[in-house]
PDB file of C-alpha atoms in Angstrom:
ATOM      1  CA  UNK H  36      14.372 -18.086   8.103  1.00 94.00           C
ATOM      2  CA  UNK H  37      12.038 -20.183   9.927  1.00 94.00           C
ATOM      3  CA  UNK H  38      12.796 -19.637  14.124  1.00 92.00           C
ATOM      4  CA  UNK H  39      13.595 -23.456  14.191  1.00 92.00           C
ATOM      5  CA  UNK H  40      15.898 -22.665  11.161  1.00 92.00           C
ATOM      6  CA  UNK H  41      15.026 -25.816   8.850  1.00 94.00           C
ATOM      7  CA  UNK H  42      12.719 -23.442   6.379  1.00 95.00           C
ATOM      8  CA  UNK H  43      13.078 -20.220   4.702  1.00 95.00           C
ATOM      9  CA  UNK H  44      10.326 -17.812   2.781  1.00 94.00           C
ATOM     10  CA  UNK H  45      11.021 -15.010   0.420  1.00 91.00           C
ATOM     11  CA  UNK H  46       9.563 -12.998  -1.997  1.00 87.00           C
ATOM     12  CA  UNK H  47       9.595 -13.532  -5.742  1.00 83.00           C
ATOM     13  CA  UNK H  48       8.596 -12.535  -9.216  1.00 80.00           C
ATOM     14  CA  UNK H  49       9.569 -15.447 -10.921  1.00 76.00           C
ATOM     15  CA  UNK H  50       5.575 -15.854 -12.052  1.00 67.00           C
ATOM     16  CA  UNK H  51       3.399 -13.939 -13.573  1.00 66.00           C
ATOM     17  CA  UNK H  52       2.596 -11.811 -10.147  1.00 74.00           C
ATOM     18  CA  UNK H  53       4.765 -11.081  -7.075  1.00 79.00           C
ATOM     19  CA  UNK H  54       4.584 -14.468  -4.438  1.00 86.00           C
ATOM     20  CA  UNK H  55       5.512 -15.874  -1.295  1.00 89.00           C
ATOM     21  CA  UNK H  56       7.651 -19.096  -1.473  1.00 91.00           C
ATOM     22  CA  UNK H  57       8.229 -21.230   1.168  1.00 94.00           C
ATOM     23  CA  UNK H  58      11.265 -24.034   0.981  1.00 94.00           C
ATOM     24  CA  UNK H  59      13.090 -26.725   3.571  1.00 94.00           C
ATOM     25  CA  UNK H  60      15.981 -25.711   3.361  1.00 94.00           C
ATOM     26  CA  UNK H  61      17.764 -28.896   3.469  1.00 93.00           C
ATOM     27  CA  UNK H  62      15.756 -30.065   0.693  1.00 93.00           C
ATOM     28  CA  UNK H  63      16.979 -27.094  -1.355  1.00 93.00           C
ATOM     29  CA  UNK H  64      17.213 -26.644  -4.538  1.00 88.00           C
ATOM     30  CA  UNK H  65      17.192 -30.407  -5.480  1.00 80.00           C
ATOM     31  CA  UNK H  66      13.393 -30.239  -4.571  1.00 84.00           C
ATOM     32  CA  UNK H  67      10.964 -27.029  -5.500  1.00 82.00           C
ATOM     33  CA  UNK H  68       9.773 -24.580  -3.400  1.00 90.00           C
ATOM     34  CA  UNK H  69       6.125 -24.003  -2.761  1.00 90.00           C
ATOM     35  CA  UNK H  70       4.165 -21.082  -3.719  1.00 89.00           C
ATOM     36  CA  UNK H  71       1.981 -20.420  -0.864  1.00 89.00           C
ATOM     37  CA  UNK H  72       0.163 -16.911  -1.499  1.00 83.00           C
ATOM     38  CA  UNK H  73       0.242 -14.473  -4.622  1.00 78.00           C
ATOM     39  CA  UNK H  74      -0.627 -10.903  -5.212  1.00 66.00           C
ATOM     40  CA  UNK H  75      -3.672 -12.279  -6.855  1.00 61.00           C
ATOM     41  CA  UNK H  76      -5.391  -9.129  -7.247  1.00 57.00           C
ATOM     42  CA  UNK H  77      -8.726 -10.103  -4.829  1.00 57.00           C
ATOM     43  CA  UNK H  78      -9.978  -7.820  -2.458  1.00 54.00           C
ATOM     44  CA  UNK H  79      -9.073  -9.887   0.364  1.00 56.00           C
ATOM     45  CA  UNK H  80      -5.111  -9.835  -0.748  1.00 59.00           C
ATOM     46  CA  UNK H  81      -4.686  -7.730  -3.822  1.00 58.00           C
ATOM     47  CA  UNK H  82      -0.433  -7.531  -4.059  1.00 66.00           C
ATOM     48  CA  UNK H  83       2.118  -7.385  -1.275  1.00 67.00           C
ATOM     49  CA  UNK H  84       2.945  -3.883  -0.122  1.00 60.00           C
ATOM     50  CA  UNK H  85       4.283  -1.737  -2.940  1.00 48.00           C
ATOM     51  CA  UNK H  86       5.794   0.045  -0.555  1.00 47.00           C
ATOM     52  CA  UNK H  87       8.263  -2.246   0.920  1.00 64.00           C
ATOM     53  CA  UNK H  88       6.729  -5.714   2.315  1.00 73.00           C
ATOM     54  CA  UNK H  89       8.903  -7.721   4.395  1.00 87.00           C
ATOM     55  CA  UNK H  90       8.013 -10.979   6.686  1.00 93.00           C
ATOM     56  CA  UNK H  91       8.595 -12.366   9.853  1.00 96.00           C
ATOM     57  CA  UNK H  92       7.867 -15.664  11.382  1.00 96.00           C
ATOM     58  CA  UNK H  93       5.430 -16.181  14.383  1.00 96.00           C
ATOM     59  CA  UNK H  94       7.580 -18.106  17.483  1.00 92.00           C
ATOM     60  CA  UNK H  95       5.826 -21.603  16.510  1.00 93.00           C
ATOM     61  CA  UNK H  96       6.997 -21.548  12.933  1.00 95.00           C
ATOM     62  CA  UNK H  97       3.166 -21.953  11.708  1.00 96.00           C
ATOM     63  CA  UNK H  98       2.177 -18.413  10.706  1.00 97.00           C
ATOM     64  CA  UNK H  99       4.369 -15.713   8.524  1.00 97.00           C
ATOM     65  CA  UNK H 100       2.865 -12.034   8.973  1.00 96.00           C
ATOM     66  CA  UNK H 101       3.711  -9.642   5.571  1.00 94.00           C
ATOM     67  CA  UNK H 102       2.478  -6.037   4.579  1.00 92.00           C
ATOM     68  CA  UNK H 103      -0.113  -6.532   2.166  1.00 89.00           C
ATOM     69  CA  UNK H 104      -2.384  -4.597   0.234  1.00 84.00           C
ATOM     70  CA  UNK H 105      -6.248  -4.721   0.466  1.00 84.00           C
ATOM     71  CA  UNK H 106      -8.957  -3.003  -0.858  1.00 80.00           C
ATOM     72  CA  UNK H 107      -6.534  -0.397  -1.717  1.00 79.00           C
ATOM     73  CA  UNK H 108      -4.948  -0.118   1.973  1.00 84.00           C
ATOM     74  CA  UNK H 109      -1.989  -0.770   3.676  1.00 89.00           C
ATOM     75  CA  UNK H 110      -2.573  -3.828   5.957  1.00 93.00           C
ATOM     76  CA  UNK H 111      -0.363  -6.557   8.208  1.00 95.00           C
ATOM     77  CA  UNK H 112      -1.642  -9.801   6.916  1.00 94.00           C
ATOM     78  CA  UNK H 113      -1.196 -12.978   8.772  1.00 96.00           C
ATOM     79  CA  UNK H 114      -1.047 -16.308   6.773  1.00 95.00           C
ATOM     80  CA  UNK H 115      -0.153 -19.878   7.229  1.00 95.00           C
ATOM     81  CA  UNK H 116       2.984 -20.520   6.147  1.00 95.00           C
ATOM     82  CA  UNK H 117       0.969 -24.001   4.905  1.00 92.00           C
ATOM     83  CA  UNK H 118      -0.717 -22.756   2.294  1.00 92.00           C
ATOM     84  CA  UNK H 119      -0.758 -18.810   2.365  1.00 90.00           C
ATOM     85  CA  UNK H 120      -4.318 -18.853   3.964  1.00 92.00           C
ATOM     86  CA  UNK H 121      -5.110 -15.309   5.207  1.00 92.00           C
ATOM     87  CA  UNK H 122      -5.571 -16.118   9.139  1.00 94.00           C
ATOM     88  CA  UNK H 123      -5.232 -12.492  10.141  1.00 95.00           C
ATOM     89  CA  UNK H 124      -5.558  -8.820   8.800  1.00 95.00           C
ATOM     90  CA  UNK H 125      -4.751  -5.631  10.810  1.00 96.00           C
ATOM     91  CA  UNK H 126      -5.190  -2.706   9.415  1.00 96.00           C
ATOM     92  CA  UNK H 127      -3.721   0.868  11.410  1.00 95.00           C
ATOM     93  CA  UNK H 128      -5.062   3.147   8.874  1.00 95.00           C
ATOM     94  CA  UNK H 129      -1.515   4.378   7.923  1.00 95.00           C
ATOM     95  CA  UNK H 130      -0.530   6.183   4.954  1.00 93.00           C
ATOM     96  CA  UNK H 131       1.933   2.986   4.258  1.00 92.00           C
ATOM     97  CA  UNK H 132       3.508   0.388   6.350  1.00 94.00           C
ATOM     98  CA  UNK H 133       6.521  -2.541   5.682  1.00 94.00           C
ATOM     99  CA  UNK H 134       8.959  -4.184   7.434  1.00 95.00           C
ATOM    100  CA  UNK H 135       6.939  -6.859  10.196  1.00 96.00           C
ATOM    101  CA  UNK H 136       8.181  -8.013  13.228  1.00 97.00           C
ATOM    102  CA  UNK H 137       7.043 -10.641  15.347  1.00 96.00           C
ATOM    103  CA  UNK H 138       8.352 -10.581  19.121  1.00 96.00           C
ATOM    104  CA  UNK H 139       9.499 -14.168  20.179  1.00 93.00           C
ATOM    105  CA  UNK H 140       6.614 -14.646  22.518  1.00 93.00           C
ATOM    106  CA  UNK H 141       3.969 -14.305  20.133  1.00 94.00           C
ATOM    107  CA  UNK H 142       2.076 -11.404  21.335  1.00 96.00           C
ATOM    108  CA  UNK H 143       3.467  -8.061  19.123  1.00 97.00           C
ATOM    109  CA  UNK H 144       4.182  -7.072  15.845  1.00 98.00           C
ATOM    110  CA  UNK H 145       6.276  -4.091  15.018  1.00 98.00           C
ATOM    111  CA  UNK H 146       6.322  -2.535  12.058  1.00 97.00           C
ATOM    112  CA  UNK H 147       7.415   0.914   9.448  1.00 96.00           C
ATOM    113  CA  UNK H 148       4.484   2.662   9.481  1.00 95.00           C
ATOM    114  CA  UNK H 149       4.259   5.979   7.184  1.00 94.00           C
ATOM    115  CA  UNK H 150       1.854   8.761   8.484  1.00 94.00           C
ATOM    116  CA  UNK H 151       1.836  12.361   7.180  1.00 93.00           C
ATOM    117  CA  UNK H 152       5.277  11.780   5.251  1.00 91.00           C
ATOM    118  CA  UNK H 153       6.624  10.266   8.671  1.00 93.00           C
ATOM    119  CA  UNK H 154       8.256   6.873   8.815  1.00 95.00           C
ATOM    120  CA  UNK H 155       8.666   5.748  12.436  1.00 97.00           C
ATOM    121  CA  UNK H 156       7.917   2.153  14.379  1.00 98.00           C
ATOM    122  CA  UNK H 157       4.120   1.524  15.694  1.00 98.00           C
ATOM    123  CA  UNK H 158       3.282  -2.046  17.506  1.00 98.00           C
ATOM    124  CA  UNK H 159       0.356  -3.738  16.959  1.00 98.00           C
ATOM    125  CA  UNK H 160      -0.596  -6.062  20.478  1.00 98.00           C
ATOM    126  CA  UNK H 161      -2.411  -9.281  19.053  1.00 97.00           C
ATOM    127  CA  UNK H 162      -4.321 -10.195  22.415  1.00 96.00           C
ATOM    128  CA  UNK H 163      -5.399  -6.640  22.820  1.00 97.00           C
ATOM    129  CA  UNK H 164      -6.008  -5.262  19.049  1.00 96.00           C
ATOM    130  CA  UNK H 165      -4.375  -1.902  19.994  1.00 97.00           C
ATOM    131  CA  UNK H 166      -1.641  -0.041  17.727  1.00 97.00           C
ATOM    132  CA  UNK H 167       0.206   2.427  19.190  1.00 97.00           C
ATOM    133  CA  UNK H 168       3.361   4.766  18.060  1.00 97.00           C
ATOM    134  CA  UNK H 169       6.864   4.049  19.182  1.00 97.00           C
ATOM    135  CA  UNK H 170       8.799   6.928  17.523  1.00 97.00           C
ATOM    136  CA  UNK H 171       7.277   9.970  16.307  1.00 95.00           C
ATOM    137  CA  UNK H 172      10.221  12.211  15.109  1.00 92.00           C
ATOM    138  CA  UNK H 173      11.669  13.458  11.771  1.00 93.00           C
ATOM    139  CA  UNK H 174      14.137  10.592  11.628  1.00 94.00           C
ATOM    140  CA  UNK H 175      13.857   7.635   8.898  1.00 95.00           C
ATOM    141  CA  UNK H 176      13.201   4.951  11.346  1.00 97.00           C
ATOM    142  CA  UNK H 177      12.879   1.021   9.913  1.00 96.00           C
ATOM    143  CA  UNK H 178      13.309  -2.743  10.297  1.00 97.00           C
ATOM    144  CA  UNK H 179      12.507  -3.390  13.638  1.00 97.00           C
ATOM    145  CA  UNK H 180      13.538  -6.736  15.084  1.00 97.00           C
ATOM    146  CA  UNK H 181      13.095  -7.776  19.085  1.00 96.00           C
ATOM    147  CA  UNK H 182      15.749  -9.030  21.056  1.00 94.00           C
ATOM    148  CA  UNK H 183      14.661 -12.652  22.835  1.00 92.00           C
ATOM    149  CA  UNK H 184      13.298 -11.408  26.125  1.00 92.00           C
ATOM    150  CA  UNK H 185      11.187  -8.390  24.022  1.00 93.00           C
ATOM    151  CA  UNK H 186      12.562  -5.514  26.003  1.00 94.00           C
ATOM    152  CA  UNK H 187      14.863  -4.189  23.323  1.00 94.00           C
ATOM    153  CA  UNK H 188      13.970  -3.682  19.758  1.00 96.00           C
ATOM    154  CA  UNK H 189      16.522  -3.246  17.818  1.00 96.00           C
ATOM    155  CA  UNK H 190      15.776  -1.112  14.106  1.00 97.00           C
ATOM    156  CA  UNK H 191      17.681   1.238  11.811  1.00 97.00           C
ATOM    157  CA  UNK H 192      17.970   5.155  11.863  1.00 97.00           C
ATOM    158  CA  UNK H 193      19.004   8.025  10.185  1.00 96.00           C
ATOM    159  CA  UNK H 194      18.695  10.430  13.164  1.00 94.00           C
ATOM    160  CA  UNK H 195      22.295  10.811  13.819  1.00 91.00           C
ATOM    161  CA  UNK H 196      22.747  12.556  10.618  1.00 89.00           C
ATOM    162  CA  UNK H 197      25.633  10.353   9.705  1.00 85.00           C
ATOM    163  CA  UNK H 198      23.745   7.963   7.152  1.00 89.00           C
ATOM    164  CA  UNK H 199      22.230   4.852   8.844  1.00 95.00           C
ATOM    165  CA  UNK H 200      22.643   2.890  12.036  1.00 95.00           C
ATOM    166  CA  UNK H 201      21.441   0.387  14.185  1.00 96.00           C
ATOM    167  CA  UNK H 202      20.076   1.501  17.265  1.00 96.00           C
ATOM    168  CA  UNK H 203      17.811   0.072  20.505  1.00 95.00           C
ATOM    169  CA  UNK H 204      14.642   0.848  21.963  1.00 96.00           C
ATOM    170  CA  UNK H 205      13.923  -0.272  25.472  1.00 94.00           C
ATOM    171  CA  UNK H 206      10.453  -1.098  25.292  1.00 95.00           C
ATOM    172  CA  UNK H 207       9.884  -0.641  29.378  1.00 93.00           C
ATOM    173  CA  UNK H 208      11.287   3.229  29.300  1.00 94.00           C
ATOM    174  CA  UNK H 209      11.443   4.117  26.086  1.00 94.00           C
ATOM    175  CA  UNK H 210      14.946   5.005  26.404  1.00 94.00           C
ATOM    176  CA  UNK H 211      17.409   4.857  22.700  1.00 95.00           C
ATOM    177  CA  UNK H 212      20.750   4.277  22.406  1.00 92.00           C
ATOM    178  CA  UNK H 213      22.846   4.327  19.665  1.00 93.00           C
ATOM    179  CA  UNK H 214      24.410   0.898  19.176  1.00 92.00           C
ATOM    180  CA  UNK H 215      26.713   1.354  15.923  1.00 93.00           C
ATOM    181  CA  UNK H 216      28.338   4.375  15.074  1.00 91.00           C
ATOM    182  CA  UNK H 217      30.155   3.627  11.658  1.00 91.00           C
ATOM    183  CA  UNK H 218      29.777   6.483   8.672  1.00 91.00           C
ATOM    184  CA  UNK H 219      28.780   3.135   6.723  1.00 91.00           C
ATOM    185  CA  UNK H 220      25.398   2.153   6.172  1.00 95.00           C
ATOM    186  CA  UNK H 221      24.224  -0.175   8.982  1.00 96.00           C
ATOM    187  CA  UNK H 222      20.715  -1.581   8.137  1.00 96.00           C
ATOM    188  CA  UNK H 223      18.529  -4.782   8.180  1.00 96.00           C
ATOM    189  CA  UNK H 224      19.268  -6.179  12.513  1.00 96.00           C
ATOM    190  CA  UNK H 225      18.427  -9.115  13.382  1.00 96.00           C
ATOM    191  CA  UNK H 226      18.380 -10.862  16.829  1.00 94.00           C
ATOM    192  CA  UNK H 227      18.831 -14.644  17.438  1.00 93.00           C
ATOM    193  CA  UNK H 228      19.742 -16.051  20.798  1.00 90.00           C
ATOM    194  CA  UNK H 229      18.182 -17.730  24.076  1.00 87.00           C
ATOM    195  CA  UNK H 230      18.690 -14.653  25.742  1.00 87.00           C
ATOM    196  CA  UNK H 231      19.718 -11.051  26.127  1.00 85.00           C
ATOM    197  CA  UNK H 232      22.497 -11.587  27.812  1.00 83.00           C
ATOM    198  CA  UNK H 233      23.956 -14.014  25.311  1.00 84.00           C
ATOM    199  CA  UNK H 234      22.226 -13.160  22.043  1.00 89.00           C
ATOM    200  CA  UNK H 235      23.868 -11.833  18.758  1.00 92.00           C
ATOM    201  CA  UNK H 236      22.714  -9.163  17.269  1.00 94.00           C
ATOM    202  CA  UNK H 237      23.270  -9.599  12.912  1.00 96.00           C
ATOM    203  CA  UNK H 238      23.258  -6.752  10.648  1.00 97.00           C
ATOM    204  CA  UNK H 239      24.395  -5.817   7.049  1.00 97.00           C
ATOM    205  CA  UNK H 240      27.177  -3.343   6.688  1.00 96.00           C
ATOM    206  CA  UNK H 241      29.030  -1.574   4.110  1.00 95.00           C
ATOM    207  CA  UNK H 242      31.960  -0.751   6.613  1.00 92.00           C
ATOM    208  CA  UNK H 243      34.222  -2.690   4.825  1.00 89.00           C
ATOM    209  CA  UNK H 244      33.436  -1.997   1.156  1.00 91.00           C
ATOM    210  CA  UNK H 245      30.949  -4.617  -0.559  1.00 94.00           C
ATOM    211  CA  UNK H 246      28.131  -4.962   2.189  1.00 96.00           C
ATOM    212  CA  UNK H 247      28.407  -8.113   4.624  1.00 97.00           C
ATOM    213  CA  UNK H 248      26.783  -9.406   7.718  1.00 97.00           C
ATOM    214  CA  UNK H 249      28.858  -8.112  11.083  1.00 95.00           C
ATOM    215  CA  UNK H 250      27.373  -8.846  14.608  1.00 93.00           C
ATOM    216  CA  UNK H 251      27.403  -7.448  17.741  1.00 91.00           C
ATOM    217  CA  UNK H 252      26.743  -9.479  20.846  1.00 83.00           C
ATOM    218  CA  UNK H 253      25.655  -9.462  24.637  1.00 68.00           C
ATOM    219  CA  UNK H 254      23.903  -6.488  26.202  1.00 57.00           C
ATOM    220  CA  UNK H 255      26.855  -3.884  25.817  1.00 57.00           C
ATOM    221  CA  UNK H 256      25.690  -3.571  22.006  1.00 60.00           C
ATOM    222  CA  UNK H 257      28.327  -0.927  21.923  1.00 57.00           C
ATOM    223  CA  UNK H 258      30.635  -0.284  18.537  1.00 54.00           C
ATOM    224  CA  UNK H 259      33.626   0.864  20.430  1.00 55.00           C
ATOM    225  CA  UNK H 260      33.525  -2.875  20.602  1.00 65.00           C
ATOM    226  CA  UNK H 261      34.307  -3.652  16.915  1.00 78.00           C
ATOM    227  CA  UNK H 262      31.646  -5.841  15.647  1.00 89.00           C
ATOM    228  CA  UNK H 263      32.536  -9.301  14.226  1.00 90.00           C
ATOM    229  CA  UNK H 264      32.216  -9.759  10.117  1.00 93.00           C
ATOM    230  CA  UNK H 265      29.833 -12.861   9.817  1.00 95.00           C
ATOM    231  CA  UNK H 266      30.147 -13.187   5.732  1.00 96.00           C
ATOM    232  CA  UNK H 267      32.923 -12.364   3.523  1.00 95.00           C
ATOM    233  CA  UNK H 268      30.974 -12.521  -0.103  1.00 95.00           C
ATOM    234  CA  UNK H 269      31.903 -11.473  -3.247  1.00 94.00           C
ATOM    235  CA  UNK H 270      28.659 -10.527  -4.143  1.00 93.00           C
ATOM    236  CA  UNK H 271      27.994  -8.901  -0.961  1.00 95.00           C
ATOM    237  CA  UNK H 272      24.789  -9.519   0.865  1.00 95.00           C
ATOM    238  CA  UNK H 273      21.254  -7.467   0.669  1.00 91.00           C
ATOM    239  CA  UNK H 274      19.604  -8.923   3.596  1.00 91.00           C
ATOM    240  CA  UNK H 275      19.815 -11.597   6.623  1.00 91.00           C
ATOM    241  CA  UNK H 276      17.803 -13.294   9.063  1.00 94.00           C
ATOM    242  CA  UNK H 277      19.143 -15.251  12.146  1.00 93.00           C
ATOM    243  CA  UNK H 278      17.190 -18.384  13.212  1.00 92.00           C
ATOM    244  CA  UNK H 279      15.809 -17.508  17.025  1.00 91.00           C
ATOM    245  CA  UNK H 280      18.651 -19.615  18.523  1.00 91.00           C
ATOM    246  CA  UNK H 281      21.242 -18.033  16.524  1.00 91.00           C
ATOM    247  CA  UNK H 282      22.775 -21.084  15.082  1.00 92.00           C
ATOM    248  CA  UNK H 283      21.870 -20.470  11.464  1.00 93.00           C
ATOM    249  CA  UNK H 284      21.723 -17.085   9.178  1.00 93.00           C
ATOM    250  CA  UNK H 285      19.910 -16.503   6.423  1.00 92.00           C
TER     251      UNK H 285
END
């Protein structure tokens, strides 16, 4: 979901090729979405990662950032969310990489990156071009998301043994803590608020049975405090996005 929350882009297959659609949402589905790139197979954007793309929104709503391949490498791509132009293309010479995440003020992507069989986070600074490591441990680490003020990011982890959970990294020390504790599966965070103090942080959980969005909120992040259920679908939910001021979920 778009940070404003009126638009929304996903992946589809509905083609002949893998694409990125963006819609307005209040327009959907009465009118179409737009196809705005396509693994088109040219050098400069073969396919979207085969190893797990995902998207994020840059803070002004005008540029989505996906894990692309190209030239036969893992790379970040940055494109207008227009008309899927290729602004952008890091590439951190990983094994494989997924899962991009745009800090609210513009400046950093986070990301999966896989290096030597190890998954952990790396962040990419767009003003400097630098890419450095922010886990490097034997634990599963994924989806990163950062809270409003960009001093917490917030991703899942296997390292407590007991499947998967959310937990926080404070980007100033480097510091984790754990911030659920369920033996369900806790994946996919999300943060969406005007500030630390009073954001919510959104996540999908199977804590209940069928998987639905729960939320924690404030800066205790804690699950002794028993986190709020969000959605209560039959289907049960796969993934969610909160808009940046919270208001809307995806």
């Amino acid at each position: 979901i778009s940070p404003d929350g009126t638009r929304i882009a996903w992946f589809s297959d509905k083609g002949t090729r893998q694409a990125l659609w963006v819609g307005e949402i209040a327009k959907l589905p009465a009118k179409s979405a737009k196809e705005v790139q396509s693994g088109a197979g040219m050098p400069s954007h073969e396919s979207f990662s085969p190893f797990r793309s995902g998207l994020d929104w840059s803070s002004d709503g005008k540029r989505i950032a996906v894990a692309a391949l190209r030239s036969g490498r893992n790379v970040v791509q940055i494109l207008e969310a227009r008309n899927g132009r290729v602004r952008k293309t890091i590439d951190p010479k990983l094994d494989a990489l997924a899962n991009p995440a745009w800090s609210f003020d513009g400046r950093y992507l986070a990301f999966r990156g896989l290096l030597d069989g190890r998954s952990d986070l790396w962040l990419h600074d767009l003003q400097t071009g630098t890419t450095r490591r922010l886990t490097d441990d034997d634990a599963e680490d994924d989806e990163p998301a950062f809270s409003p003020s960009g001093t917490m990011l917030a991703f899942t982890s296997d390292r407590s043994g007991n499947g998967r959970d959310i937990w926080i990294l404070d980007m100033t020390s480097g510091a984790l803590r754990r911030a659920t504790t369920d033996p369900a599966d806790d994946t996919r965070p999300s943060w969406g608020g005007p500030s630390d103090d009073s954001a919510t942080l959104a996540f999908v959980s199977d804590r209940c049975g069928l998987p639905q969005v729960h939320a924690l909120s404030g800066t205790s992040l804690s699950d002794t405090i028993r986190p709020r259920p969000l959605t209560n679908l039959l289907s049960g939910v796969t993934s969610a996005k909160l808009s940046r001021d919270g208001s809307r979920l995806a």
